[in-house]
Amino acid sequence: MILAAGSPAVRAEPARQEHLPRILVLATGGTIAGTASARSAIAYNAGGVLGEQLVASVPGLDQLAVIKAEQVSNIGSQDMNSQVWTQLAKRIKQAFDRNEADGVVITHGTDTMEETAFFLDNVLDVSKPVVLVGAMRPSSAVSADGPGNLYEAVEVAASEKSRNRGVLVVMNDTIHTARVVTKTNTTSVQTFLDPNDGPAGLVDPASIHYFMPAAPRHKLALALPSAGLPRVEIVYAHADMDADQIEAAVHDHAKGIVLAGVGDGNASQAALGALEDAARHGIVVVRSSRVGGGLVNRNVEVSDDKAGFVVSYDLNPQKARLLTQLLIGNGITTPANVQQAFDDAY
Ligand code: SIN
């Protein structure tokens, strides 16, 4: 049964509806809401189809849940931003506090889906399922993957098995956790992988299987920063690197710099020297890696204790940036305390 935002429930089949979970779909845009000519998979607008239309277009959803769709934004996720994140976090908290929903599904572009998932995972302290879903092909493409993904996302969000698992991503029959999931391919429908941990589970239209039992997680209690998220820059390391990117970030009043380092989070002597200077001036410097898998540990190739750096362990640069923003926004700014928070979150 599909309800538009704010519409009264029409109880077409009261006996069957009563036991169905209530799922709130928050639509933000992305390719899942994009349209193109049926022969084109590339020239399309991300965003364009409304959440209600998306939900109404998936056969069988009404057998899974009573669904209410709300439009939060209608943007390609390259334009996702902290205002929309804050709106999503507040609406989800409100919906659960008021017992309006048993689970939430967020439709989202795939490009920055992992960042939205990770942000929400850090600021929401909820046991009910929150699931992000998207598509690699627009809704009007041949073999559009959005409808199947949305069906399975609702299935996952409606399941008791999905409680106490943090924020999840469902794409292409696979369930991922916000911390480990990352986009790895520009076009493949199997773009989301979990480099350091593997997927959380598998889903198909008939079943959900998690590989590990749900467990209450040790979580940092990070508040939504009332003054917004502070400026934290990602600096991408490469061969023949000078200090220019780092000096530009300092000049632009960055409160933090995340190094997308080569290998084990390393960079040239010139770059490391400029980062050490930045740390000395109170800028939070976090070493992550551009490699895409493995851990960045303390004091292995770089003397973090001496330089005043923090390491990100398994967090990729975009997630390390978000955690750094949230920590600074919560008043956690010394290298020791920021490192402790990265340790605690790990
Ligand atoms: C976007 O991230 O909004 C565009 C790409 C996609 O959704 O796959």
GROMACS .gro file of N, CA, C and O in nm, residues 121 126-130 162-168 178 217 219:
model
   64
  121ASP      N    1   2.534   0.713   1.013
  121ASP     CA    2   2.575   0.609   1.107
  121ASP      C    3   2.640   0.670   1.232
  121ASP      O    4   2.628   0.617   1.341
  126VAL      N    5   2.007   0.474   1.675
  126VAL     CA    6   1.876   0.411   1.659
  126VAL      C    7   1.894   0.261   1.638
  126VAL      O    8   1.996   0.218   1.583
  127SER      N    9   1.797   0.184   1.682
  127SER     CA   10   1.807   0.039   1.661
  127SER      C   11   1.729  -0.004   1.536
  127SER      O   12   1.758  -0.107   1.476
  128LYS      N   13   1.629   0.075   1.495
  128LYS     CA   14   1.550   0.037   1.377
  128LYS      C   15   1.634   0.053   1.250
  128LYS      O   16   1.723   0.139   1.245
  129PRO      N   17   1.603  -0.025   1.146
  129PRO     CA   18   1.685  -0.020   1.025
  129PRO      C   19   1.676   0.113   0.947
  129PRO      O   20   1.568   0.170   0.932
  130VAL      N   21   1.792   0.159   0.903
  130VAL     CA   22   1.802   0.272   0.810
  130VAL      C   23   1.885   0.222   0.691
  130VAL      O   24   1.998   0.177   0.709
  162SER      N   25   1.724  -0.684   1.058
  162SER     CA   26   1.812  -0.571   1.024
  162SER      C   27   1.827  -0.472   1.139
  162SER      O   28   1.896  -0.371   1.124
  163ARG      N   29   1.765  -0.500   1.254
  163ARG     CA   30   1.778  -0.408   1.369
  163ARG      C   31   1.917  -0.419   1.430
  163ARG      O   32   1.981  -0.523   1.425
  164ASN      N   33   1.962  -0.309   1.489
  164ASN     CA   34   2.091  -0.303   1.559
  164ASN      C   35   2.210  -0.337   1.469
  164ASN      O   36   2.303  -0.404   1.512
  165ARG      N   37   2.203  -0.295   1.345
  165ARG     CA   38   2.315  -0.319   1.254
  165ARG      C   39   2.374  -0.189   1.201
  165ARG      O   40   2.454  -0.190   1.109
  166GLY      N   41   2.331  -0.076   1.257
  166GLY     CA   42   2.379   0.052   1.207
  166GLY      C   43   2.316   0.081   1.072
  166GLY      O   44   2.226   0.010   1.026
  167VAL      N   45   2.364   0.186   1.007
  167VAL     CA   46   2.309   0.226   0.877
  167VAL      C   47   2.362   0.129   0.769
  167VAL      O   48   2.481   0.097   0.767
  168LEU      N   49   2.271   0.086   0.682
  168LEU     CA   50   2.305  -0.014   0.580
  168LEU      C   51   2.289   0.044   0.439
  168LEU      O   52   2.216   0.141   0.419
  178ALA      N   53   2.770   0.078   0.668
  178ALA     CA   54   2.813   0.213   0.630
  178ALA      C   55   2.964   0.231   0.644
  178ALA      O   56   3.026   0.300   0.564
  217ARG      N   57   2.650  -0.198   1.910
  217ARG     CA   58   2.786  -0.154   1.879
  217ARG      C   59   2.833  -0.048   1.977
  217ARG      O   60   2.756   0.029   2.029
  219LYS      N   61   2.949   0.286   2.019
  219LYS     CA   62   2.935   0.401   1.928
  219LYS      C   63   2.977   0.529   1.996
  219LYS      O   64   2.950   0.550   2.114
   0.00000   0.00000   0.00000
